[in-house]
Coordinates of C-alpha atoms in Angstrom, one line a residue:
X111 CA -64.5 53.2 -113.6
X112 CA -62.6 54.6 -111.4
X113 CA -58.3 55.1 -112.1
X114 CA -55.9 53.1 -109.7
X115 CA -53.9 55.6 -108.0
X116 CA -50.9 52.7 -107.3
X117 CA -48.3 53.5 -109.4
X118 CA -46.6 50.8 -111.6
X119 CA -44.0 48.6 -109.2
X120 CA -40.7 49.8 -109.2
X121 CA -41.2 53.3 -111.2
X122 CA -42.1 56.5 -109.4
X123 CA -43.8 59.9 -109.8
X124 CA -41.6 62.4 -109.2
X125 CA -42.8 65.7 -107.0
X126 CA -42.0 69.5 -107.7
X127 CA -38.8 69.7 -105.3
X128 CA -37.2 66.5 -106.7
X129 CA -37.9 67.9 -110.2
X130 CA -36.3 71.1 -109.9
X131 CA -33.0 69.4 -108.1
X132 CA -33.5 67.2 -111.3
X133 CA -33.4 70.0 -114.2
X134 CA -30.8 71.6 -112.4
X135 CA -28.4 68.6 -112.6
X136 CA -29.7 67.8 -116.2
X137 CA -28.4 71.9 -117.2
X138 CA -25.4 71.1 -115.1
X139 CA -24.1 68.2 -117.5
X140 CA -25.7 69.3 -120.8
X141 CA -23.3 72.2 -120.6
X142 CA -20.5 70.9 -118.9
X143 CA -21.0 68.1 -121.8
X144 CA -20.9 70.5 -124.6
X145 CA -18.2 72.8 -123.6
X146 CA -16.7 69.7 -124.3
X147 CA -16.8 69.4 -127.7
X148 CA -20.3 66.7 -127.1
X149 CA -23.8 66.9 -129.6
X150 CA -27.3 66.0 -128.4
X151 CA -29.1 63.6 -130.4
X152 CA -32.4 61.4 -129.7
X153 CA -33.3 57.9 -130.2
X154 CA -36.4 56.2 -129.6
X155 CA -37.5 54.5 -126.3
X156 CA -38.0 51.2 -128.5
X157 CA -35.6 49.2 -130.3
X158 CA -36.4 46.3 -132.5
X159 CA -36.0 43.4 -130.2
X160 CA -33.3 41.4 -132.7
X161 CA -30.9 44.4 -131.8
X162 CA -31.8 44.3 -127.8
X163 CA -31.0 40.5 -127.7
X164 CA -27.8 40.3 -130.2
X165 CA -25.6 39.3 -126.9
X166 CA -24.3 42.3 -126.5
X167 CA -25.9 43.6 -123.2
X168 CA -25.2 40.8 -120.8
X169 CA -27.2 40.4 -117.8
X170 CA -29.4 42.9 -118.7
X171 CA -30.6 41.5 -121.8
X172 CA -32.9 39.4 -119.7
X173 CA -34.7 42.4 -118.1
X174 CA -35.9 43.6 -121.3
X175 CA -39.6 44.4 -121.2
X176 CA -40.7 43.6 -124.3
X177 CA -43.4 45.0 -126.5
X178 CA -46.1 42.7 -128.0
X179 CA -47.1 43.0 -131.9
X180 CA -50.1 44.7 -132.6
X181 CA -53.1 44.7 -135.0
X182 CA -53.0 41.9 -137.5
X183 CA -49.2 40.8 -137.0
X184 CA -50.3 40.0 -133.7
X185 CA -51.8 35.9 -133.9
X186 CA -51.7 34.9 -130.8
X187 CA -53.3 31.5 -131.6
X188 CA -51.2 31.0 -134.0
X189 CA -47.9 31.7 -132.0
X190 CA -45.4 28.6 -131.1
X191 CA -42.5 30.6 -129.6
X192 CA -42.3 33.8 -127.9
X193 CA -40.2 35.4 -131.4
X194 CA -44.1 34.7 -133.3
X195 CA -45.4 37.7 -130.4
X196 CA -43.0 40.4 -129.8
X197 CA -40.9 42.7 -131.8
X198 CA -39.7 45.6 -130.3
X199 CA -38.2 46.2 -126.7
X200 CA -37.9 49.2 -124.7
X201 CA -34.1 50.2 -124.4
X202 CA -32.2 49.1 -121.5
X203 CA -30.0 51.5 -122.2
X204 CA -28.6 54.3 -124.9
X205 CA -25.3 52.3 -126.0
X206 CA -27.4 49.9 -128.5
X207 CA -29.5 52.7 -130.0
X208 CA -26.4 55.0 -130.4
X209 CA -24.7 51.7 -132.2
X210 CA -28.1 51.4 -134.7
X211 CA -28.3 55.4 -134.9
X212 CA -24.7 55.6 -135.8
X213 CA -24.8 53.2 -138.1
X214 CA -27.6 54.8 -140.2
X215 CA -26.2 58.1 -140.0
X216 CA -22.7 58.0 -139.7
X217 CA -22.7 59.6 -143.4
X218 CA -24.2 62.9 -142.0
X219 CA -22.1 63.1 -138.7
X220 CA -18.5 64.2 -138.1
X221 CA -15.5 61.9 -137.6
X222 CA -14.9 61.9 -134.7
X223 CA -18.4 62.0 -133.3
X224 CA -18.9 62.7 -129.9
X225 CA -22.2 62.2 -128.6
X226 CA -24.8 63.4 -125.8
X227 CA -27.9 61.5 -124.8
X228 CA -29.9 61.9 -121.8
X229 CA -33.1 59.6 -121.6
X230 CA -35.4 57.2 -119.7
X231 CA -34.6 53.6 -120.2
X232 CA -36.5 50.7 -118.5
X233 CA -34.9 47.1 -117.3
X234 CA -37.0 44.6 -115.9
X235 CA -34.6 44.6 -112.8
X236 CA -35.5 43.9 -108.9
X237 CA -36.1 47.8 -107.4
X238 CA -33.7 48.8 -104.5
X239 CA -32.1 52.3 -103.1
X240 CA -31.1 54.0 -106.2
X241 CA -32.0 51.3 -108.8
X242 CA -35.5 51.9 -110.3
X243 CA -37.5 49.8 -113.5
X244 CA -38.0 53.3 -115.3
X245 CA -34.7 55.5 -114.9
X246 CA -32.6 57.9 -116.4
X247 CA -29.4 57.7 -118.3
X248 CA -26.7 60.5 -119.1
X249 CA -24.2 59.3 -121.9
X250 CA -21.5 60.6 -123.5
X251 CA -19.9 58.3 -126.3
X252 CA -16.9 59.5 -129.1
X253 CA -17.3 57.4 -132.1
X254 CA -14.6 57.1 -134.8
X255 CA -11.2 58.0 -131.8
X256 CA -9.0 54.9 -131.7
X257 CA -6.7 56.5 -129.5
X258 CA -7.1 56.5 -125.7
X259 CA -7.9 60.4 -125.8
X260 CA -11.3 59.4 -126.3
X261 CA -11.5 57.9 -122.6
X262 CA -9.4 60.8 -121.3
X263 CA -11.5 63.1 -122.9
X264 CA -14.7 61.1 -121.5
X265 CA -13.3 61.1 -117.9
X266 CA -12.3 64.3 -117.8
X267 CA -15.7 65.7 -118.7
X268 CA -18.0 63.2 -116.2
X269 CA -15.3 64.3 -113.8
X270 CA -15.5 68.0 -114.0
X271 CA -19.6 67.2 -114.3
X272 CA -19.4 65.7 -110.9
X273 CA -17.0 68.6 -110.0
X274 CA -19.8 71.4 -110.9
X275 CA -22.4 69.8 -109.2
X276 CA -20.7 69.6 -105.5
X277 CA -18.9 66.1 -106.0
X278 CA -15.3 65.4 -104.2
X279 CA -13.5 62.7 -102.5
X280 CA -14.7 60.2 -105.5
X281 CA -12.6 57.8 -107.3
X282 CA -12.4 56.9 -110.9
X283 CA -11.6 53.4 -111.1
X284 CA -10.2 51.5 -114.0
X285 CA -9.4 48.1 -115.7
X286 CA -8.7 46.7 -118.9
X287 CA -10.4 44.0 -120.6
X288 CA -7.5 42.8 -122.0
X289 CA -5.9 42.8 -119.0
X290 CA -8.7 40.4 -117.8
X291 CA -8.2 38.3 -120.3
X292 CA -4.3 38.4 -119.9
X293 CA -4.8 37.5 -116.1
X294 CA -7.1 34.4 -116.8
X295 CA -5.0 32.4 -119.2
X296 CA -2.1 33.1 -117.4
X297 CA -3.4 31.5 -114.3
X298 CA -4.3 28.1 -116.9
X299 CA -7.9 29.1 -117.9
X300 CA -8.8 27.5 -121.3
X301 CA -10.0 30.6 -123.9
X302 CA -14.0 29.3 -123.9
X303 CA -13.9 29.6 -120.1
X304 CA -12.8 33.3 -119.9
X305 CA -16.4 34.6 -119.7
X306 CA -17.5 32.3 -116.3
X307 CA -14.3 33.2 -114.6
X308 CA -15.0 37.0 -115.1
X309 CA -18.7 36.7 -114.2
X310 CA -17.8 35.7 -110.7
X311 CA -15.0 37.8 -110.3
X312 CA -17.9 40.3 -111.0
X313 CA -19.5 39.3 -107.5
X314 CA -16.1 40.3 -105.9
X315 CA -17.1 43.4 -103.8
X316 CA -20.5 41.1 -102.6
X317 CA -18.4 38.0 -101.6
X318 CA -14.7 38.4 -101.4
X319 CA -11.7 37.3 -102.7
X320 CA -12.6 33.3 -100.8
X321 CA -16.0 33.4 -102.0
X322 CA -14.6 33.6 -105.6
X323 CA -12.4 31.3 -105.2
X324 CA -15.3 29.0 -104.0
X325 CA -17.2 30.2 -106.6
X326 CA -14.3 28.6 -108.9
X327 CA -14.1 25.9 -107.5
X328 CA -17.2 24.4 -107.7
X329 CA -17.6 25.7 -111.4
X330 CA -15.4 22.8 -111.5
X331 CA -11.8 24.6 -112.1
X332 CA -8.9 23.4 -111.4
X333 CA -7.1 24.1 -107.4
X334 CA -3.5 25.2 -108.8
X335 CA -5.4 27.5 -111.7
X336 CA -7.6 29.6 -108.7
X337 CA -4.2 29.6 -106.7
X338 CA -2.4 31.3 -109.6
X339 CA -5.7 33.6 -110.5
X340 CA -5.9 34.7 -106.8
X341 CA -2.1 35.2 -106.8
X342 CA -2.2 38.1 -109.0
X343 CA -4.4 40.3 -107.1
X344 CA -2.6 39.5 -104.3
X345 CA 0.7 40.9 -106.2
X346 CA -0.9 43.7 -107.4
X347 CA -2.5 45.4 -104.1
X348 CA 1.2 45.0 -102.7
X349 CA 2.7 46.8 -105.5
X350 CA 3.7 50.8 -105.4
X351 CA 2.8 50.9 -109.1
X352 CA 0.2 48.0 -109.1
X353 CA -0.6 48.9 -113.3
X354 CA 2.9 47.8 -114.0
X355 CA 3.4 45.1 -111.6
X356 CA 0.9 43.2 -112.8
X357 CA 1.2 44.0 -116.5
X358 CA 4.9 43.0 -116.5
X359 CA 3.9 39.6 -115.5
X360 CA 1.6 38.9 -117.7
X361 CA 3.9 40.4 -120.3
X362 CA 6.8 38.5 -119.3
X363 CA 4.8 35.4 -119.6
X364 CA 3.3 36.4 -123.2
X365 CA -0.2 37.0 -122.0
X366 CA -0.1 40.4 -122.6
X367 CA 1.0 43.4 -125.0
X368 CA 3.2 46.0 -123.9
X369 CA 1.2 48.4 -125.1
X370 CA -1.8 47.4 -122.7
X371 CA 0.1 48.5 -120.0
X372 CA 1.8 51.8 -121.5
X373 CA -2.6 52.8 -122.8
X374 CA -3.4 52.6 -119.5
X375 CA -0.8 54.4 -117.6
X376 CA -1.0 57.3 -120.1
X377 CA -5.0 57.6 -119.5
X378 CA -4.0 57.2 -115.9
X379 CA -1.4 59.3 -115.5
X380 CA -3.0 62.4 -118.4
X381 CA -6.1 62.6 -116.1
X382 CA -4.4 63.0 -113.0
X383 CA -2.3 65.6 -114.7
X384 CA -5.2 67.7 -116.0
X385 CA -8.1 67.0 -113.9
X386 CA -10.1 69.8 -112.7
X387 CA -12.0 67.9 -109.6
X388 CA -11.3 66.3 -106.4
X389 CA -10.8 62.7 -106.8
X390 CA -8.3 59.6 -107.9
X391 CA -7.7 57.2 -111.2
X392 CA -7.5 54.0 -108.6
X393 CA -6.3 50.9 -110.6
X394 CA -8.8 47.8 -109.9
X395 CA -8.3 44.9 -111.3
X396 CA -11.3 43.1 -110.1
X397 CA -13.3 45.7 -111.7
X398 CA -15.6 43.7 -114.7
X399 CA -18.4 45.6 -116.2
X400 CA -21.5 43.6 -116.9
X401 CA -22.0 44.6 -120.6
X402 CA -21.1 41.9 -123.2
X403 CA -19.9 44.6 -125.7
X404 CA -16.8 46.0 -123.9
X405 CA -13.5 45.4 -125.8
X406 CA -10.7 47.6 -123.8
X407 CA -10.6 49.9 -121.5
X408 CA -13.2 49.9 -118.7
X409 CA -14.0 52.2 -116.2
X410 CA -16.5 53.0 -113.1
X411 CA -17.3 56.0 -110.5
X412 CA -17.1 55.1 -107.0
X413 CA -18.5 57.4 -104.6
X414 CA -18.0 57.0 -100.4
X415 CA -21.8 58.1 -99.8
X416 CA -23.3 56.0 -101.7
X417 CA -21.3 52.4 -101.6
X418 CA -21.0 51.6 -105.0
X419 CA -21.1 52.8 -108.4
X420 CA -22.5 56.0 -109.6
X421 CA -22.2 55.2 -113.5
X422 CA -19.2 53.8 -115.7
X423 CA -18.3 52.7 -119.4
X424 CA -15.6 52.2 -121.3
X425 CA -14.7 51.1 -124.7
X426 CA -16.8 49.1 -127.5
X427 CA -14.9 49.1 -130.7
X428 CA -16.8 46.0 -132.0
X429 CA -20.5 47.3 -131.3
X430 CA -21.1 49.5 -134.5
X431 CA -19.7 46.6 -137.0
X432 CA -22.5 44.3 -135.5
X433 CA -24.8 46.4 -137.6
X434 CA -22.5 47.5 -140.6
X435 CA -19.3 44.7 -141.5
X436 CA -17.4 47.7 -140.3
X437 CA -15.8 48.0 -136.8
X438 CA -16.0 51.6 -135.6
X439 CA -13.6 52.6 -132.3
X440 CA -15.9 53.2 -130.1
X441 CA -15.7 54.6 -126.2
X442 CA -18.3 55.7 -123.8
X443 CA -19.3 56.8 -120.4
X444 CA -22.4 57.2 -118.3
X445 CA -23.6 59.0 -115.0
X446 CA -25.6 57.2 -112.6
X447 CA -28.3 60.2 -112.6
X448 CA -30.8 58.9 -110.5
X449 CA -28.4 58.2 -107.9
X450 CA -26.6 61.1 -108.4
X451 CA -30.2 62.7 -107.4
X452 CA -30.4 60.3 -104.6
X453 CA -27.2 61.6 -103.1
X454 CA -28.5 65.2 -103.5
X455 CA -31.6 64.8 -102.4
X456 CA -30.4 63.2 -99.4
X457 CA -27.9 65.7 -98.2
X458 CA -30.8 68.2 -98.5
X459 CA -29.0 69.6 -101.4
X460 CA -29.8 73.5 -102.6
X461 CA -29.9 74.9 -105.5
X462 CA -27.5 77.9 -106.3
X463 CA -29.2 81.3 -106.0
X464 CA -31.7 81.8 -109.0
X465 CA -33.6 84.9 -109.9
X466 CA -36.7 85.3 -107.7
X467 CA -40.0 83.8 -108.2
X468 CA -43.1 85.8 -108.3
X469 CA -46.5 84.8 -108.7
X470 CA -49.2 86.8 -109.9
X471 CA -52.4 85.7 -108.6
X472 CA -55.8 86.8 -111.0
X473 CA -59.2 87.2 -109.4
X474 CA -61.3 84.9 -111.0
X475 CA -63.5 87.4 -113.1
X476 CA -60.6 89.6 -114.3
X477 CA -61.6 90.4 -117.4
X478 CA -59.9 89.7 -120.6
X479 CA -58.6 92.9 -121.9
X480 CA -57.1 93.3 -118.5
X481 CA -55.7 89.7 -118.4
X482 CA -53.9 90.1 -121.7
X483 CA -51.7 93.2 -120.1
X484 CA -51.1 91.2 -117.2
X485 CA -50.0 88.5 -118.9
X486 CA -47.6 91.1 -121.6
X487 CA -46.4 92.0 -118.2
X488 CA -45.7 88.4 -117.5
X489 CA -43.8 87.6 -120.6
X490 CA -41.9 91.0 -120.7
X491 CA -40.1 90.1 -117.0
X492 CA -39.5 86.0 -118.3
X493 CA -38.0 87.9 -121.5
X494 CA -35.2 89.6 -118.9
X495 CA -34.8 86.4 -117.1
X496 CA -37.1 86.0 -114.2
X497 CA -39.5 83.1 -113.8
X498 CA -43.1 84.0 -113.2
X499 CA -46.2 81.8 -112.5
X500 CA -49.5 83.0 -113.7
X501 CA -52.0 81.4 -112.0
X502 CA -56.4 81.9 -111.1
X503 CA -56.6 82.6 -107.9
X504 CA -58.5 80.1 -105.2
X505 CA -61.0 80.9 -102.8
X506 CA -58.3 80.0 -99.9
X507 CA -55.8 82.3 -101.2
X508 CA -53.7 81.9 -98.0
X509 CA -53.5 78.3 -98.3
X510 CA -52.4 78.9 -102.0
X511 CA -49.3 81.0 -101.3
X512 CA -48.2 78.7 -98.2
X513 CA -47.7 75.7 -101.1
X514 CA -46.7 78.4 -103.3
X515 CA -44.1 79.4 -100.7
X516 CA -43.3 76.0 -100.4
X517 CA -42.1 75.6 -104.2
X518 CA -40.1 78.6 -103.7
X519 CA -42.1 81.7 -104.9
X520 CA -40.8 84.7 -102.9
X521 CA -43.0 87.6 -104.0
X522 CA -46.4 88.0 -105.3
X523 CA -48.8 90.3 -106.9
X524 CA -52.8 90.0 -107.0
X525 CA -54.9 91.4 -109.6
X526 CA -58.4 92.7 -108.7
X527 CA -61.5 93.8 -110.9
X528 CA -61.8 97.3 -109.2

């Protein structure tokens, strides 16, 4: 039977010139990351499904593709709900399995623990321009840091990432859960409704400020309440300082702690101090963050070329205790690497100058004795840093070193039998 060559909907193969721009960027942050302070680790591509669906993910806990059982746990005619079929999931994203990996190994791991991951995760989602089912994720995540260094720390190193690889001009922008929170029972919100008044203001950047309120009002809230919601926005993007003129209402009115406000200046105000790239902390208030598990501090990258976000965070202090009885402080952040890659790709992006590529082309009866020198050779140039391919070679040895040429070998040598 012949293989269909269509690949699966909304993943992608990935050629030679996309994957070097791709390992580049993927050196780029690992050791931007760990001069840092940040540790790789690994976690599975699946996750047992109870921990994918705990209502912790939001939105994306319904794009979980989910794995069937297999052998005999599998009874399909036996099977009354979908729970009797599946049990595990492939990850949506690296947050969860750092919460369950932490959890089982926080014995073995330093306190503070600041975390690397880069892997593919998969969501079920609709494919468009920089959004793909099978994509990758770069986290960094400190563990066990109640203070708000852990998100200057975190900003400071996706910043400088960003920096490194050609970035500038980007913005950083921030909000506070709490905050949130503050700014919908102030305006006459009852507690249970907090959640549906932050999911629209979600769709803010896609409808605008009238088509939340629209969106509000037919969720059946109250005229006066949206007035008073839509008010502080309004007071806030005519403010010099808009973090403290909107914090000292809701202060004033006992919605909020002072020390909300004086967190979030100091993360604010310590990153602009110390930042070592081109780009601004911009206070946003409307700013949400999907993810169910967020308690604090939140926090996404905005970049002009691409129109929206390029990867964000923030804190989770109540993940870890989901799986322990213990709350852990908890903070993370995220790239957007494949649009990261996009953006690169697109602006024809080059890599900086790496040692030359040589090829050395065999003839196809070399012998063997002879082949093993080439190939000492070979190892004895990689061994002082230079990258060579040794490859047969074909019958159209011109056509060879044109798509040789093309993946950026400069010199070659050939090896006869004379």
């Amino acid at each position: 039977m012949a293989l269909v060559k269509k690949p699966v909907t909304g993943m992608k193969d990935i050629l030679p010139e996309e994957m070097q721009v791709r390992d580049y960027v993927q050196n780029v942050i690992k050791e931007t990351y760990r001069s840092f302070g940040f540790t790789p680790i690994e976690t599975p591509c699946m996750e047992n499904i109870a921990n994918l669906s705990n209502k912790q993910g939001g939105e994306n806990e319904k794009l979980i593709f989910k794995v069937l059982k297999r052998g005999e746990k599998l009874k399909l005619a036996e099977a009354e709900c979908e729970a009797d079929l599946v049990d595990n999931g492939l990850r949506y994203d690296l947050t969860v399995p750092l919460a369950r990996f932490y959890s089982n190994n926080a014995n073995n791991l330093p306190s503070p623990f600041k975390a690397l991951q880069m892997g593919n995760v998969w969501r079920a989602d609709r494919p468009q321009r920089g959004r793909y089912r099978q994509f990758m994720q770069c986290d960094i995540d400190i563990l066990g840091e109640p203070s708000n260094l852990a998100e200057i720390e975190l900003i400071l190193a996706t910043t400088t990432t960003l920096g490194r690889l050609g970035f500038h001009g980007f913005e950083i922008r921030i909000n506070e859960r709490r905050i949130l929170k503050a700014m919908a029972a102030y305006s006459g919100f009852s507690e249970e409704d907090f959640d549906t008044v932050c999911i629209i203001l979600d769709k803010m950047d896609k409808i605008g400020m009238e088509g939340v309120a629209e969106e509000l009002e037919k969720s059946g809230f109250a005229r006066t309440s949206i007035d008073k919601y839509l008010g502080l926005f309004d007071l806030a993007s005519g403010a010099d300082n808009q973090i403290e003129a909107l914090c000292d209402t809701l202060c004033l009115a006992g919605c909020l702690d002072q020390d909300v406000k004086q967190n979030l200046l100091e993360i604010v105000n310590s990153v602009e101090a110390t930042k070592a790239a081109d780009f601004k902390m911009v206070f946003d208030p409307t700013l949400v963050r999907g993810m169910g598990y967020y308690t604090g501090t939140i926090f996404e990258i905005a970049m002009p070329e691409f129109g929206g976000s390029c990867g964000g965070g923030g804190r989770y202090d109540k993940m870890i205790g989901k799986f322990t009885g213990n709350d852990v402080p908890a903070c993370g952040f995220s790239i957007g690497f494949e649009r990261i890659i996009l953006l690169l790709m697109e602006s024809n992006f080059k890599i900086p100058e790496q040692p030359k590529k040589t090829a050395y082309l065999i003839e196809k009866n070399y012998p063997a004795d002879k082949l093993c020198e080439v190939i000492a050779k070979a190892q004895k140039e990689r061994a002082e840093g230079k990258q060579i391919l040794v490859a047969r070679m074909n019958k159209n040895k011109k056509f060879q070193k044109e798509k040789l040429t093309a993946e950026g070998y400069e010199e070659f040598e050939e090896f006869f039998n004379r």
